Amino acid sequence: MAEWLSELKQNRAFIPEEPFPHGQLVKNGRIKHFFSLSEESFNNEFRMPCIVFTGHPSLRFGDVVHFIELWGSNPTNVILMTEPEFPCYEALSPYQPLAMKIIYCPIDTRLTFIQANKIIRDIKPKNLVLPYQYTRPFSQAESHNKQSFETMIEADCKMFPYHRKETIKLPIKSKYERLMIDSELISSLTTHQIADGVKITTITGILEAKDNKFRLGPITKSHRNEFRNQMPTRTLPPNKYLVGMIDMNELLRLLAHQGYKDVVLNKFGDKRYRIEIVSIIYPITNSFQY
């Protein structure tokens, strides 16, 4: 996975040198990791005082609960909170009174404008979608003493700023989209050979789009009921269609065989037909194969 590292760390990945500083500490035994707190080696290795690094705002599950209960009564131990969006003292309120020292050291994962502009220059996007506020200097007072790239986003590409709840149209033209078809739907398909080595099929299903991923699934009974309730005047498309050149004489013969009587065939132009069924002489079956 070296391709995800910076260039300096990529070079270290192919030589007998640890790409990360903590890798050497693990190799020298200064940092030790354990799969579970129940390991005998963990109970033999840990020493007091201890530092607990935690970032989850709840502190209600996981190994951190065990650590706080085990070491919370000793003032020489430390719990260090790294979550930037939640007040640490509220998260620790169920464990009070707590003797161990509490240190709030939030890790800010946001980018500065300088960092963001550098990334944009490196990746060279064709289009950039961003909040409208990022295209204007945040502070007019600071902008007098700083260059523009330090207080706002600048890019050589086309930028599309948007406001809250605004819908924007992007000039992204995709000729094809990847679509996943449900295995149950695939098993129900019937192919028709139209030439040597060429088969076609028609397909009807429910298209689901989520997180820019598309899936085509079968039309279930619940889908049909929902469709009828929402649009009672419309009908669902058929599961199968007639494909290829149709022999009208053979079609009329099959209709007569199924109990349709006095079938009238009307021709419109060279390729259009309309079939009128006058009467049925006996109950027909649900379907027939053409």
PDB file of C-alpha atoms in Angstrom:
ATOM      1  CA  MET A   1       0.000   0.000   0.000  1.00  0.00           C
ATOM      2  CA  ALA A   2       3.003   2.285  -0.434  1.00  0.00           C
ATOM      3  CA  GLU A   3       1.234   4.234  -3.200  1.00  0.00           C
ATOM      4  CA  TRP A   4      -0.879   5.946  -0.523  1.00  0.00           C
ATOM      5  CA  LEU A   5       2.174   7.337   1.258  1.00  0.00           C
ATOM      6  CA  SER A   6       4.093  10.533   0.634  1.00  0.00           C
ATOM      7  CA  GLU A   7       7.079  10.343  -1.703  1.00  0.00           C
ATOM      8  CA  LEU A   8       9.555  10.288   1.186  1.00  0.00           C
ATOM      9  CA  LYS A   9       7.765   7.388   2.920  1.00  0.00           C
ATOM     10  CA  GLN A  10       7.350   5.544  -0.399  1.00  0.00           C
ATOM     11  CA  ASN A  11      11.127   5.500  -0.790  1.00  0.00           C
ATOM     12  CA  ARG A  12      11.503   4.079   2.714  1.00  0.00           C
ATOM     13  CA  ALA A  13       9.045   1.281   1.952  1.00  0.00           C
ATOM     14  CA  PHE A  14      11.495  -0.354  -0.482  1.00  0.00           C
ATOM     15  CA  ILE A  15      14.568  -0.253   1.764  1.00  0.00           C
ATOM     16  CA  PRO A  16      15.247  -1.900   5.149  1.00  0.00           C
ATOM     17  CA  GLU A  17      13.957   1.177   6.973  1.00  0.00           C
ATOM     18  CA  GLU A  18      10.616   1.749   8.690  1.00  0.00           C
ATOM     19  CA  PRO A  19       8.488   4.331   6.799  1.00  0.00           C
ATOM     20  CA  PHE A  20       6.838   5.546  10.030  1.00  0.00           C
ATOM     21  CA  PRO A  21       8.626   6.645  13.223  1.00  0.00           C
ATOM     22  CA  HIS A  22       6.547   4.376  15.441  1.00  0.00           C
ATOM     23  CA  GLY A  23       7.597   1.352  13.359  1.00  0.00           C
ATOM     24  CA  GLN A  24      11.129   1.592  14.716  1.00  0.00           C
ATOM     25  CA  LEU A  25       9.770   1.950  18.263  1.00  0.00           C
ATOM     26  CA  VAL A  26       7.739  -1.253  17.805  1.00  0.00           C
ATOM     27  CA  LYS A  27      10.798  -3.017  16.409  1.00  0.00           C
ATOM     28  CA  ASN A  28      12.912  -1.954  19.410  1.00  0.00           C
ATOM     29  CA  GLY A  29      10.224  -2.988  21.891  1.00  0.00           C
ATOM     30  CA  ARG A  30       9.460   0.569  23.034  1.00  0.00           C
ATOM     31  CA  ILE A  31       5.880   0.266  21.749  1.00  0.00           C
ATOM     32  CA  LYS A  32       3.971  -2.973  22.274  1.00  0.00           C
ATOM     33  CA  HIS A  33       0.578  -3.855  20.880  1.00  0.00           C
ATOM     34  CA  PHE A  34      -1.887  -6.504  22.051  1.00  0.00           C
ATOM     35  CA  PHE A  35      -4.909  -8.090  20.392  1.00  0.00           C
ATOM     36  CA  SER A  36      -6.950  -8.268  23.588  1.00  0.00           C
ATOM     37  CA  LEU A  37      -6.894  -7.099  27.199  1.00  0.00           C
ATOM     38  CA  SER A  38      -7.364 -10.717  28.242  1.00  0.00           C
ATOM     39  CA  GLU A  39      -3.931 -11.654  26.930  1.00  0.00           C
ATOM     40  CA  GLU A  40      -1.592 -12.735  29.701  1.00  0.00           C
ATOM     41  CA  SER A  41       1.241 -10.805  28.060  1.00  0.00           C
ATOM     42  CA  PHE A  42      -0.698  -7.545  28.449  1.00  0.00           C
ATOM     43  CA  ASN A  43      -1.120  -7.991  32.198  1.00  0.00           C
ATOM     44  CA  ASN A  44       2.574  -8.817  32.480  1.00  0.00           C
ATOM     45  CA  GLU A  45       3.783  -5.865  30.409  1.00  0.00           C
ATOM     46  CA  PHE A  46       1.836  -2.770  31.459  1.00  0.00           C
ATOM     47  CA  ARG A  47       3.296  -0.537  34.158  1.00  0.00           C
ATOM     48  CA  MET A  48       1.967   2.331  36.238  1.00  0.00           C
ATOM     49  CA  PRO A  49       1.464   5.217  35.685  1.00  0.00           C
ATOM     50  CA  CYS A  50      -0.520   4.878  32.447  1.00  0.00           C
ATOM     51  CA  ILE A  51      -1.820   7.209  29.735  1.00  0.00           C
ATOM     52  CA  VAL A  52      -5.146   6.418  28.042  1.00  0.00           C
ATOM     53  CA  PHE A  53      -5.601   7.940  24.549  1.00  0.00           C
ATOM     54  CA  THR A  54      -9.254   8.054  23.560  1.00  0.00           C
ATOM     55  CA  GLY A  55     -11.239   9.876  20.905  1.00  0.00           C
ATOM     56  CA  HIS A  56     -14.779   8.514  20.947  1.00  0.00           C
ATOM     57  CA  PRO A  57     -17.190  11.001  22.547  1.00  0.00           C
ATOM     58  CA  SER A  58     -19.343   8.461  24.396  1.00  0.00           C
ATOM     59  CA  LEU A  59     -16.729   6.529  26.427  1.00  0.00           C
ATOM     60  CA  ARG A  60     -19.496   3.995  27.052  1.00  0.00           C
ATOM     61  CA  PHE A  61     -18.142   0.905  25.287  1.00  0.00           C
ATOM     62  CA  GLY A  62     -14.916  -0.741  24.290  1.00  0.00           C
ATOM     63  CA  ASP A  63     -11.660  -1.195  26.172  1.00  0.00           C
ATOM     64  CA  VAL A  64     -11.586   2.415  27.369  1.00  0.00           C
ATOM     65  CA  VAL A  65     -14.313   1.598  29.923  1.00  0.00           C
ATOM     66  CA  HIS A  66     -12.078  -1.064  31.447  1.00  0.00           C
ATOM     67  CA  PHE A  67      -9.085   1.301  31.513  1.00  0.00           C
ATOM     68  CA  ILE A  68     -10.981   4.102  33.274  1.00  0.00           C
ATOM     69  CA  GLU A  69     -12.400   1.751  35.879  1.00  0.00           C
ATOM     70  CA  LEU A  70      -9.002   0.121  36.406  1.00  0.00           C
ATOM     71  CA  TRP A  71      -6.824   3.244  36.551  1.00  0.00           C
ATOM     72  CA  GLY A  72      -9.296   6.065  37.327  1.00  0.00           C
ATOM     73  CA  SER A  73      -8.604   6.101  41.073  1.00  0.00           C
ATOM     74  CA  ASN A  74      -4.878   6.780  40.683  1.00  0.00           C
ATOM     75  CA  PRO A  75      -3.961  10.503  40.193  1.00  0.00           C
ATOM     76  CA  THR A  76      -0.665   9.578  38.521  1.00  0.00           C
ATOM     77  CA  ASN A  77      -2.543   8.158  35.522  1.00  0.00           C
ATOM     78  CA  VAL A  78      -3.698  10.361  32.628  1.00  0.00           C
ATOM     79  CA  ILE A  79      -6.600  10.189  30.177  1.00  0.00           C
ATOM     80  CA  LEU A  80      -6.025  12.179  26.989  1.00  0.00           C
ATOM     81  CA  MET A  81      -9.072  13.097  24.864  1.00  0.00           C
ATOM     82  CA  THR A  82      -8.429  13.758  21.169  1.00  0.00           C
ATOM     83  CA  GLU A  83     -11.983  14.220  19.789  1.00  0.00           C
ATOM     84  CA  PRO A  84     -12.335  17.882  18.655  1.00  0.00           C
ATOM     85  CA  GLU A  85     -16.134  18.081  18.340  1.00  0.00           C
ATOM     86  CA  PHE A  86     -17.284  16.936  21.791  1.00  0.00           C
ATOM     87  CA  PRO A  87     -16.619  18.377  25.261  1.00  0.00           C
ATOM     88  CA  CYS A  88     -14.471  15.878  27.122  1.00  0.00           C
ATOM     89  CA  TYR A  89     -15.807  16.681  30.600  1.00  0.00           C
ATOM     90  CA  GLU A  90     -19.351  15.800  29.545  1.00  0.00           C
ATOM     91  CA  ALA A  91     -18.100  12.492  28.142  1.00  0.00           C
ATOM     92  CA  LEU A  92     -16.333  11.742  31.440  1.00  0.00           C
ATOM     93  CA  SER A  93     -19.213  12.845  33.680  1.00  0.00           C
ATOM     94  CA  PRO A  94     -20.503   9.274  34.383  1.00  0.00           C
ATOM     95  CA  TYR A  95     -17.092   8.335  35.810  1.00  0.00           C
ATOM     96  CA  GLN A  96     -16.862  11.184  38.303  1.00  0.00           C
ATOM     97  CA  PRO A  97     -15.311  11.540  40.792  1.00  0.00           C
ATOM     98  CA  LEU A  98     -12.222  10.702  38.747  1.00  0.00           C
ATOM     99  CA  ALA A  99      -8.784  10.974  40.306  1.00  0.00           C
ATOM    100  CA  MET A 100      -6.735  10.457  37.130  1.00  0.00           C
ATOM    101  CA  LYS A 101      -5.609  13.597  35.342  1.00  0.00           C
ATOM    102  CA  ILE A 102      -7.705  14.734  32.352  1.00  0.00           C
ATOM    103  CA  ILE A 103      -6.025  16.381  29.366  1.00  0.00           C
ATOM    104  CA  TYR A 104      -8.066  17.716  26.445  1.00  0.00           C
ATOM    105  CA  CYS A 105      -5.890  17.733  23.315  1.00  0.00           C
ATOM    106  CA  PRO A 106      -8.221  17.816  20.287  1.00  0.00           C
ATOM    107  CA  ILE A 107      -6.797  16.787  16.936  1.00  0.00           C
ATOM    108  CA  ASP A 108      -7.859  19.315  14.320  1.00  0.00           C
ATOM    109  CA  THR A 109      -8.292  17.430  11.041  1.00  0.00           C
ATOM    110  CA  ARG A 110      -9.308  20.503   9.036  1.00  0.00           C
ATOM    111  CA  LEU A 111      -7.172  21.949   6.254  1.00  0.00           C
ATOM    112  CA  THR A 112      -5.916  25.500   6.119  1.00  0.00           C
ATOM    113  CA  PHE A 113      -6.485  27.478   2.927  1.00  0.00           C
ATOM    114  CA  ILE A 114      -2.784  27.175   2.140  1.00  0.00           C
ATOM    115  CA  GLN A 115      -2.933  23.364   2.437  1.00  0.00           C
ATOM    116  CA  ALA A 116      -6.187  23.126   0.448  1.00  0.00           C
ATOM    117  CA  ASN A 117      -4.843  25.298  -2.378  1.00  0.00           C
ATOM    118  CA  LYS A 118      -1.689  23.192  -2.547  1.00  0.00           C
ATOM    119  CA  ILE A 119      -3.704  19.967  -2.837  1.00  0.00           C
ATOM    120  CA  ILE A 120      -5.867  21.494  -5.580  1.00  0.00           C
ATOM    121  CA  ARG A 121      -2.765  22.527  -7.532  1.00  0.00           C
ATOM    122  CA  ASP A 122      -1.312  19.021  -7.186  1.00  0.00           C
ATOM    123  CA  ILE A 123      -4.360  17.015  -8.284  1.00  0.00           C
ATOM    124  CA  LYS A 124      -5.447  19.519 -11.002  1.00  0.00           C
ATOM    125  CA  PRO A 125      -9.225  18.864 -10.988  1.00  0.00           C
ATOM    126  CA  LYS A 126     -11.316  19.846 -14.014  1.00  0.00           C
ATOM    127  CA  ASN A 127     -14.183  21.062 -11.818  1.00  0.00           C
ATOM    128  CA  LEU A 128     -14.285  22.097  -8.172  1.00  0.00           C
ATOM    129  CA  VAL A 129     -17.461  22.144  -6.063  1.00  0.00           C
ATOM    130  CA  LEU A 130     -17.161  24.075  -2.807  1.00  0.00           C
ATOM    131  CA  PRO A 131     -19.202  26.220  -0.378  1.00  0.00           C
ATOM    132  CA  TYR A 132     -19.675  29.822  -1.483  1.00  0.00           C
ATOM    133  CA  GLN A 133     -17.970  31.104   1.676  1.00  0.00           C
ATOM    134  CA  TYR A 134     -14.661  29.534   0.647  1.00  0.00           C
ATOM    135  CA  THR A 135     -14.480  31.698  -2.478  1.00  0.00           C
ATOM    136  CA  ARG A 136     -14.378  34.952  -0.466  1.00  0.00           C
ATOM    137  CA  PRO A 137     -11.857  36.057   2.183  1.00  0.00           C
ATOM    138  CA  PHE A 138     -13.086  34.925   5.600  1.00  0.00           C
ATOM    139  CA  SER A 139     -11.835  38.020   7.381  1.00  0.00           C
ATOM    140  CA  GLN A 140     -11.489  41.359   5.627  1.00  0.00           C
ATOM    141  CA  ALA A 141      -9.200  42.587   8.390  1.00  0.00           C
ATOM    142  CA  GLU A 142      -6.792  39.671   7.965  1.00  0.00           C
ATOM    143  CA  SER A 143      -6.928  39.765   4.159  1.00  0.00           C
ATOM    144  CA  HIS A 144      -5.154  43.156   4.120  1.00  0.00           C
ATOM    145  CA  ASN A 145      -2.059  41.607   5.672  1.00  0.00           C
ATOM    146  CA  LYS A 146      -2.167  38.227   3.876  1.00  0.00           C
ATOM    147  CA  GLN A 147      -2.137  37.011   0.321  1.00  0.00           C
ATOM    148  CA  SER A 148      -5.402  35.794  -1.176  1.00  0.00           C
ATOM    149  CA  PHE A 149      -4.437  32.075  -1.187  1.00  0.00           C
ATOM    150  CA  GLU A 150      -4.104  32.261   2.619  1.00  0.00           C
ATOM    151  CA  THR A 151      -7.709  33.388   3.205  1.00  0.00           C
ATOM    152  CA  MET A 152      -9.731  31.770   0.391  1.00  0.00           C
ATOM    153  CA  ILE A 153      -9.740  28.952  -2.174  1.00  0.00           C
ATOM    154  CA  GLU A 154      -8.113  29.738  -5.498  1.00  0.00           C
ATOM    155  CA  ALA A 155      -8.068  27.339  -8.433  1.00  0.00           C
ATOM    156  CA  ASP A 156      -7.269  27.427 -12.134  1.00  0.00           C
ATOM    157  CA  CYS A 157     -10.175  25.119 -12.928  1.00  0.00           C
ATOM    158  CA  LYS A 158     -13.875  25.918 -13.173  1.00  0.00           C
ATOM    159  CA  MET A 159     -15.317  26.461  -9.679  1.00  0.00           C
ATOM    160  CA  PHE A 160     -18.937  25.830  -8.692  1.00  0.00           C
ATOM    161  CA  PRO A 161     -19.705  27.572  -5.378  1.00  0.00           C
ATOM    162  CA  TYR A 162     -23.008  26.673  -3.763  1.00  0.00           C
ATOM    163  CA  HIS A 163     -25.172  28.047  -0.975  1.00  0.00           C
ATOM    164  CA  ARG A 164     -27.041  26.077   1.667  1.00  0.00           C
ATOM    165  CA  LYS A 165     -29.748  23.788   0.221  1.00  0.00           C
ATOM    166  CA  GLU A 166     -28.945  24.960  -3.295  1.00  0.00           C
ATOM    167  CA  THR A 167     -29.085  22.598  -6.267  1.00  0.00           C
ATOM    168  CA  ILE A 168     -26.367  23.083  -8.853  1.00  0.00           C
ATOM    169  CA  LYS A 169     -25.825  21.578 -12.295  1.00  0.00           C
ATOM    170  CA  LEU A 170     -22.355  20.237 -13.049  1.00  0.00           C
ATOM    171  CA  PRO A 171     -20.890  19.821 -16.549  1.00  0.00           C
ATOM    172  CA  ILE A 172     -20.020  16.194 -15.934  1.00  0.00           C
ATOM    173  CA  LYS A 173     -20.987  14.042 -18.880  1.00  0.00           C
ATOM    174  CA  SER A 174     -20.702  10.302 -18.367  1.00  0.00           C
ATOM    175  CA  LYS A 175     -21.415   8.107 -21.343  1.00  0.00           C
ATOM    176  CA  TYR A 176     -21.603   4.937 -19.266  1.00  0.00           C
ATOM    177  CA  GLU A 177     -22.341   4.049 -15.645  1.00  0.00           C
ATOM    178  CA  ARG A 178     -21.406   0.844 -13.853  1.00  0.00           C
ATOM    179  CA  LEU A 179     -24.526  -1.064 -12.821  1.00  0.00           C
ATOM    180  CA  MET A 180     -24.825  -4.063 -10.524  1.00  0.00           C
ATOM    181  CA  ILE A 181     -27.631  -6.503 -11.423  1.00  0.00           C
ATOM    182  CA  ASP A 182     -29.160  -8.669  -8.710  1.00  0.00           C
ATOM    183  CA  SER A 183     -28.453 -12.386  -9.132  1.00  0.00           C
ATOM    184  CA  GLU A 184     -32.151 -13.221  -8.722  1.00  0.00           C
ATOM    185  CA  LEU A 185     -32.997 -10.915 -11.622  1.00  0.00           C
ATOM    186  CA  ILE A 186     -30.251 -12.406 -13.797  1.00  0.00           C
ATOM    187  CA  SER A 187     -31.547 -15.949 -13.229  1.00  0.00           C
ATOM    188  CA  SER A 188     -34.984 -14.937 -14.559  1.00  0.00           C
ATOM    189  CA  LEU A 189     -33.711 -13.561 -17.889  1.00  0.00           C
ATOM    190  CA  THR A 190     -34.414 -15.316 -21.200  1.00  0.00           C
ATOM    191  CA  THR A 191     -32.010 -14.721 -24.069  1.00  0.00           C
ATOM    192  CA  HIS A 192     -32.850 -14.744 -27.786  1.00  0.00           C
ATOM    193  CA  GLN A 193     -30.334 -15.456 -30.515  1.00  0.00           C
ATOM    194  CA  ILE A 194     -30.573 -12.924 -33.345  1.00  0.00           C
ATOM    195  CA  ALA A 195     -27.397 -13.874 -35.173  1.00  0.00           C
ATOM    196  CA  ASP A 196     -24.503 -16.291 -34.934  1.00  0.00           C
ATOM    197  CA  GLY A 197     -22.870 -15.672 -31.588  1.00  0.00           C
ATOM    198  CA  VAL A 198     -25.201 -12.764 -30.758  1.00  0.00           C
ATOM    199  CA  LYS A 199     -27.943 -13.027 -28.145  1.00  0.00           C
ATOM    200  CA  ILE A 200     -30.100 -10.305 -26.654  1.00  0.00           C
ATOM    201  CA  THR A 201     -32.542 -10.067 -23.785  1.00  0.00           C
ATOM    202  CA  THR A 202     -34.937  -7.543 -22.348  1.00  0.00           C
ATOM    203  CA  ILE A 203     -34.850  -6.659 -18.695  1.00  0.00           C
ATOM    204  CA  THR A 204     -37.290  -4.984 -16.309  1.00  0.00           C
ATOM    205  CA  GLY A 205     -36.440  -4.165 -12.701  1.00  0.00           C
ATOM    206  CA  ILE A 206     -36.179  -1.598  -9.936  1.00  0.00           C
ATOM    207  CA  LEU A 207     -33.247   0.804 -10.275  1.00  0.00           C
ATOM    208  CA  GLU A 208     -31.748   1.886  -6.961  1.00  0.00           C
ATOM    209  CA  ALA A 209     -29.225   4.745  -6.803  1.00  0.00           C
ATOM    210  CA  LYS A 210     -27.289   5.382  -3.591  1.00  0.00           C
ATOM    211  CA  ASP A 211     -23.919   7.062  -3.019  1.00  0.00           C
ATOM    212  CA  ASN A 212     -23.411   7.230  -6.797  1.00  0.00           C
ATOM    213  CA  LYS A 213     -23.754   3.437  -7.017  1.00  0.00           C
ATOM    214  CA  PHE A 214     -26.487   1.828  -9.104  1.00  0.00           C
ATOM    215  CA  ARG A 215     -28.212  -1.505  -8.572  1.00  0.00           C
ATOM    216  CA  LEU A 216     -30.947  -3.164 -10.618  1.00  0.00           C
ATOM    217  CA  GLY A 217     -33.127  -5.562  -8.664  1.00  0.00           C
ATOM    218  CA  PRO A 218     -36.266  -7.617  -9.348  1.00  0.00           C
ATOM    219  CA  ILE A 219     -39.744  -6.125  -9.036  1.00  0.00           C
ATOM    220  CA  THR A 220     -41.152  -7.712  -5.895  1.00  0.00           C
ATOM    221  CA  LYS A 221     -44.747  -7.952  -4.728  1.00  0.00           C
ATOM    222  CA  SER A 222     -44.223  -5.061  -2.329  1.00  0.00           C
ATOM    223  CA  HIS A 223     -42.899  -2.925  -5.203  1.00  0.00           C
ATOM    224  CA  ARG A 224     -46.000  -3.691  -7.261  1.00  0.00           C
ATOM    225  CA  ASN A 225     -48.345  -2.851  -4.386  1.00  0.00           C
ATOM    226  CA  GLU A 226     -46.511   0.407  -3.708  1.00  0.00           C
ATOM    227  CA  PHE A 227     -46.659   1.319  -7.403  1.00  0.00           C
ATOM    228  CA  ARG A 228     -50.408   0.650  -7.601  1.00  0.00           C
ATOM    229  CA  ASN A 229     -51.079   2.705  -4.466  1.00  0.00           C
ATOM    230  CA  GLN A 230     -49.061   5.695  -5.657  1.00  0.00           C
ATOM    231  CA  MET A 231     -50.067   5.607  -9.349  1.00  0.00           C
ATOM    232  CA  PRO A 232     -53.313   3.623  -9.688  1.00  0.00           C
ATOM    233  CA  THR A 233     -53.950   4.847 -13.252  1.00  0.00           C
ATOM    234  CA  ARG A 234     -50.632   3.563 -14.604  1.00  0.00           C
ATOM    235  CA  THR A 235     -49.426   0.023 -15.213  1.00  0.00           C
ATOM    236  CA  LEU A 236     -46.043  -1.551 -14.650  1.00  0.00           C
ATOM    237  CA  PRO A 237     -43.988  -2.449 -17.717  1.00  0.00           C
ATOM    238  CA  PRO A 238     -44.069  -6.137 -18.703  1.00  0.00           C
ATOM    239  CA  ASN A 239     -41.365  -8.509 -17.549  1.00  0.00           C
ATOM    240  CA  LYS A 240     -40.796  -9.787 -21.098  1.00  0.00           C
ATOM    241  CA  TYR A 241     -41.066  -8.234 -24.533  1.00  0.00           C
ATOM    242  CA  LEU A 242     -41.384  -9.609 -28.042  1.00  0.00           C
ATOM    243  CA  VAL A 243     -37.995  -9.504 -29.702  1.00  0.00           C
ATOM    244  CA  GLY A 244     -36.987  -9.767 -33.354  1.00  0.00           C
ATOM    245  CA  MET A 245     -39.107 -10.360 -36.435  1.00  0.00           C
ATOM    246  CA  ILE A 246     -42.580 -11.667 -35.611  1.00  0.00           C
ATOM    247  CA  ASP A 247     -44.288 -14.216 -37.858  1.00  0.00           C
ATOM    248  CA  MET A 248     -47.826 -12.870 -37.759  1.00  0.00           C
ATOM    249  CA  ASN A 249     -49.342 -16.087 -39.130  1.00  0.00           C
ATOM    250  CA  GLU A 250     -47.666 -18.093 -36.360  1.00  0.00           C
ATOM    251  CA  LEU A 251     -48.860 -15.565 -33.782  1.00  0.00           C
ATOM    252  CA  LEU A 252     -52.457 -15.840 -35.008  1.00  0.00           C
ATOM    253  CA  ARG A 253     -52.218 -19.640 -34.874  1.00  0.00           C
ATOM    254  CA  LEU A 254     -51.026 -19.539 -31.266  1.00  0.00           C
ATOM    255  CA  LEU A 255     -53.814 -17.143 -30.291  1.00  0.00           C
ATOM    256  CA  ALA A 256     -56.407 -19.452 -31.857  1.00  0.00           C
ATOM    257  CA  HIS A 257     -54.848 -22.409 -30.056  1.00  0.00           C
ATOM    258  CA  GLN A 258     -55.223 -20.576 -26.752  1.00  0.00           C
ATOM    259  CA  GLY A 259     -58.966 -20.023 -27.296  1.00  0.00           C
ATOM    260  CA  TYR A 260     -59.102 -16.632 -28.988  1.00  0.00           C
ATOM    261  CA  LYS A 261     -61.746 -16.627 -31.768  1.00  0.00           C
ATOM    262  CA  ASP A 262     -62.270 -14.305 -34.721  1.00  0.00           C
ATOM    263  CA  VAL A 263     -58.930 -12.529 -34.330  1.00  0.00           C
ATOM    264  CA  VAL A 264     -58.723  -9.580 -36.729  1.00  0.00           C
ATOM    265  CA  LEU A 265     -55.318  -8.445 -37.963  1.00  0.00           C
ATOM    266  CA  ASN A 266     -55.057  -4.830 -39.157  1.00  0.00           C
ATOM    267  CA  LYS A 267     -51.921  -3.631 -40.913  1.00  0.00           C
ATOM    268  CA  PHE A 268     -50.671  -0.046 -40.772  1.00  0.00           C
ATOM    269  CA  GLY A 269     -47.801   0.695 -43.117  1.00  0.00           C
ATOM    270  CA  ASP A 270     -45.020  -1.835 -43.643  1.00  0.00           C
ATOM    271  CA  LYS A 271     -44.187  -2.854 -40.046  1.00  0.00           C
ATOM    272  CA  ARG A 272     -47.122  -1.856 -37.834  1.00  0.00           C
ATOM    273  CA  TYR A 273     -49.976  -4.205 -36.937  1.00  0.00           C
ATOM    274  CA  ARG A 274     -52.959  -4.110 -34.610  1.00  0.00           C
ATOM    275  CA  ILE A 275     -54.702  -7.261 -33.395  1.00  0.00           C
ATOM    276  CA  GLU A 276     -58.391  -7.129 -32.433  1.00  0.00           C
ATOM    277  CA  ILE A 277     -59.801 -10.050 -30.452  1.00  0.00           C
ATOM    278  CA  VAL A 278     -63.548 -10.420 -30.913  1.00  0.00           C
ATOM    279  CA  SER A 279     -64.325 -13.303 -28.556  1.00  0.00           C
ATOM    280  CA  ILE A 280     -62.935 -16.164 -26.479  1.00  0.00           C
ATOM    281  CA  ILE A 281     -64.450 -19.621 -26.897  1.00  0.00           C
ATOM    282  CA  TYR A 282     -63.013 -21.182 -23.712  1.00  0.00           C
ATOM    283  CA  PRO A 283     -60.888 -20.156 -20.679  1.00  0.00           C
ATOM    284  CA  ILE A 284     -57.337 -19.378 -21.717  1.00  0.00           C
ATOM    285  CA  THR A 285     -54.169 -20.232 -19.886  1.00  0.00           C
ATOM    286  CA  ASN A 286     -52.143 -17.593 -18.070  1.00  0.00           C
ATOM    287  CA  SER A 287     -49.517 -17.251 -20.799  1.00  0.00           C
ATOM    288  CA  PHE A 288     -48.057 -18.862 -23.872  1.00  0.00           C
ATOM    289  CA  GLN A 289     -44.599 -18.999 -25.373  1.00  0.00           C
ATOM    290  CA  TYR A 290     -44.029 -17.395 -28.725  1.00  0.00           C
TER     291      TYR A 290
END
